[in-house]
Amino acid sequence: MKKLKILLLVLTAVMALSLFTACNNDGGSIAPVVITANDKSFTYENKTLLDYMSYLQDNGNLSFTVKDGMVTSINGKSNTTNSYWMLYTSDTENANADWGKFDNNGEIYGSAALGAETLAVKENCVYVWAYETF
């Protein structure tokens, strides 16, 4: 009986540790997808980030899917019930750091205030898609 209690205690500790490990902010080892709007052959006026992403996809530089206005996968990695692609940007006019921040190699980006479908893309701004688990 004592061995069973010890075994249950060890199993409970292992399960708790695995749950803690799974709840990190980087979705495990999924690298963020960094999009810098600096392609000179793209016309930025009156375009959204989704337009720019579609342009990149058409040129073989990105792959993504959208469902009901939400980006559901990027480069083959899909959202799950508790992991999602979250958008951050260097565009301070369209970011809300109170909603969240993302550090990418020492650069801090604020959570995008709008989705890719409505966020106006700005030349030379950086858009970071981070796969996060909640």
PDB file of N, CA and C in Angstrom, residues 87-102 108-114 119:
ATOM      1  N   LEU A  87      -0.601  37.543 -33.367  1.00  0.00           N
ATOM      2  CA  LEU A  87       0.049  38.558 -34.187  1.00  0.00           C
ATOM      3  C   LEU A  87       0.567  39.713 -33.340  1.00  0.00           C
ATOM      4  N   TYR A  88       1.822  40.064 -33.574  1.00  0.00           N
ATOM      5  CA  TYR A  88       2.480  41.196 -32.925  1.00  0.00           C
ATOM      6  C   TYR A  88       3.092  42.065 -34.023  1.00  0.00           C
ATOM      7  N   THR A  89       3.294  43.350 -33.714  1.00  0.00           N
ATOM      8  CA  THR A  89       3.811  44.244 -34.750  1.00  0.00           C
ATOM      9  C   THR A  89       4.683  45.358 -34.183  1.00  0.00           C
ATOM     10  N   SER A  90       5.547  45.887 -35.043  1.00  0.00           N
ATOM     11  CA  SER A  90       6.351  47.062 -34.704  1.00  0.00           C
ATOM     12  C   SER A  90       5.572  48.349 -34.986  1.00  0.00           C
ATOM     13  N   ASP A  91       4.436  48.239 -35.635  1.00  0.00           N
ATOM     14  CA  ASP A  91       3.591  49.385 -35.973  1.00  0.00           C
ATOM     15  C   ASP A  91       2.895  49.874 -34.696  1.00  0.00           C
ATOM     16  N   THR A  92       3.496  50.843 -34.024  1.00  0.00           N
ATOM     17  CA  THR A  92       2.984  51.292 -32.723  1.00  0.00           C
ATOM     18  C   THR A  92       1.583  51.906 -32.813  1.00  0.00           C
ATOM     19  N   GLU A  93       1.206  52.414 -33.973  1.00  0.00           N
ATOM     20  CA  GLU A  93      -0.142  52.962 -34.132  1.00  0.00           C
ATOM     21  C   GLU A  93      -1.206  51.873 -34.114  1.00  0.00           C
ATOM     22  N   ASN A  94      -0.827  50.654 -34.435  1.00  0.00           N
ATOM     23  CA  ASN A  94      -1.778  49.549 -34.515  1.00  0.00           C
ATOM     24  C   ASN A  94      -1.420  48.397 -33.590  1.00  0.00           C
ATOM     25  N   ALA A  95      -0.718  48.717 -32.510  1.00  0.00           N
ATOM     26  CA  ALA A  95      -0.354  47.699 -31.524  1.00  0.00           C
ATOM     27  C   ALA A  95      -0.815  48.160 -30.145  1.00  0.00           C
ATOM     28  N   ASN A  96      -1.109  47.208 -29.304  1.00  0.00           N
ATOM     29  CA  ASN A  96      -1.496  47.508 -27.935  1.00  0.00           C
ATOM     30  C   ASN A  96      -0.659  46.635 -27.010  1.00  0.00           C
ATOM     31  N   ALA A  97       0.402  47.203 -26.467  1.00  0.00           N
ATOM     32  CA  ALA A  97       1.304  46.449 -25.591  1.00  0.00           C
ATOM     33  C   ALA A  97       0.610  45.996 -24.309  1.00  0.00           C
ATOM     34  N   ASP A  98      -0.482  46.669 -23.919  1.00  0.00           N
ATOM     35  CA  ASP A  98      -1.236  46.241 -22.734  1.00  0.00           C
ATOM     36  C   ASP A  98      -1.894  44.887 -22.967  1.00  0.00           C
ATOM     37  N   TRP A  99      -2.142  44.547 -24.215  1.00  0.00           N
ATOM     38  CA  TRP A  99      -2.752  43.261 -24.552  1.00  0.00           C
ATOM     39  C   TRP A  99      -1.722  42.150 -24.597  1.00  0.00           C
ATOM     40  N   GLY A 100      -0.463  42.523 -24.725  1.00  0.00           N
ATOM     41  CA  GLY A 100       0.606  41.537 -24.768  1.00  0.00           C
ATOM     42  C   GLY A 100       1.791  42.051 -25.548  1.00  0.00           C
ATOM     43  N   LYS A 101       2.945  41.487 -25.235  1.00  0.00           N
ATOM     44  CA  LYS A 101       4.188  41.842 -25.915  1.00  0.00           C
ATOM     45  C   LYS A 101       4.890  40.560 -26.307  1.00  0.00           C
ATOM     46  N   PHE A 102       5.711  40.656 -27.336  1.00  0.00           N
ATOM     47  CA  PHE A 102       6.498  39.510 -27.760  1.00  0.00           C
ATOM     48  C   PHE A 102       7.929  39.965 -27.999  1.00  0.00           C
ATOM     49  N   ILE A 108      11.097  44.151 -29.025  1.00  0.00           N
ATOM     50  CA  ILE A 108       9.797  43.973 -28.386  1.00  0.00           C
ATOM     51  C   ILE A 108       8.705  44.469 -29.331  1.00  0.00           C
ATOM     52  N   TYR A 109       7.718  43.619 -29.574  1.00  0.00           N
ATOM     53  CA  TYR A 109       6.593  43.942 -30.450  1.00  0.00           C
ATOM     54  C   TYR A 109       5.314  43.910 -29.625  1.00  0.00           C
ATOM     55  N   GLY A 110       4.394  44.831 -29.918  1.00  0.00           N
ATOM     56  CA  GLY A 110       3.110  44.871 -29.224  1.00  0.00           C
ATOM     57  C   GLY A 110       2.083  44.028 -29.940  1.00  0.00           C
ATOM     58  N   SER A 111       1.110  43.557 -29.183  1.00  0.00           N
ATOM     59  CA  SER A 111       0.014  42.776 -29.752  1.00  0.00           C
ATOM     60  C   SER A 111      -0.740  43.627 -30.768  1.00  0.00           C
ATOM     61  N   ALA A 112      -0.997  43.056 -31.928  1.00  0.00           N
ATOM     62  CA  ALA A 112      -1.720  43.787 -32.978  1.00  0.00           C
ATOM     63  C   ALA A 112      -3.136  44.088 -32.510  1.00  0.00           C
ATOM     64  N   ALA A 113      -3.563  45.312 -32.741  1.00  0.00           N
ATOM     65  CA  ALA A 113      -4.906  45.732 -32.337  1.00  0.00           C
ATOM     66  C   ALA A 113      -5.977  45.241 -33.290  1.00  0.00           C
ATOM     67  N   LEU A 114      -5.566  44.791 -34.467  1.00  0.00           N
ATOM     68  CA  LEU A 114      -6.492  44.291 -35.487  1.00  0.00           C
ATOM     69  C   LEU A 114      -5.960  42.988 -36.046  1.00  0.00           C
ATOM     70  N   LEU A 119      -5.836  44.819 -40.687  1.00  0.00           N
ATOM     71  CA  LEU A 119      -4.661  45.605 -40.311  1.00  0.00           C
ATOM     72  C   LEU A 119      -3.967  46.149 -41.565  1.00  0.00           C
TER      73      LEU A 119
END
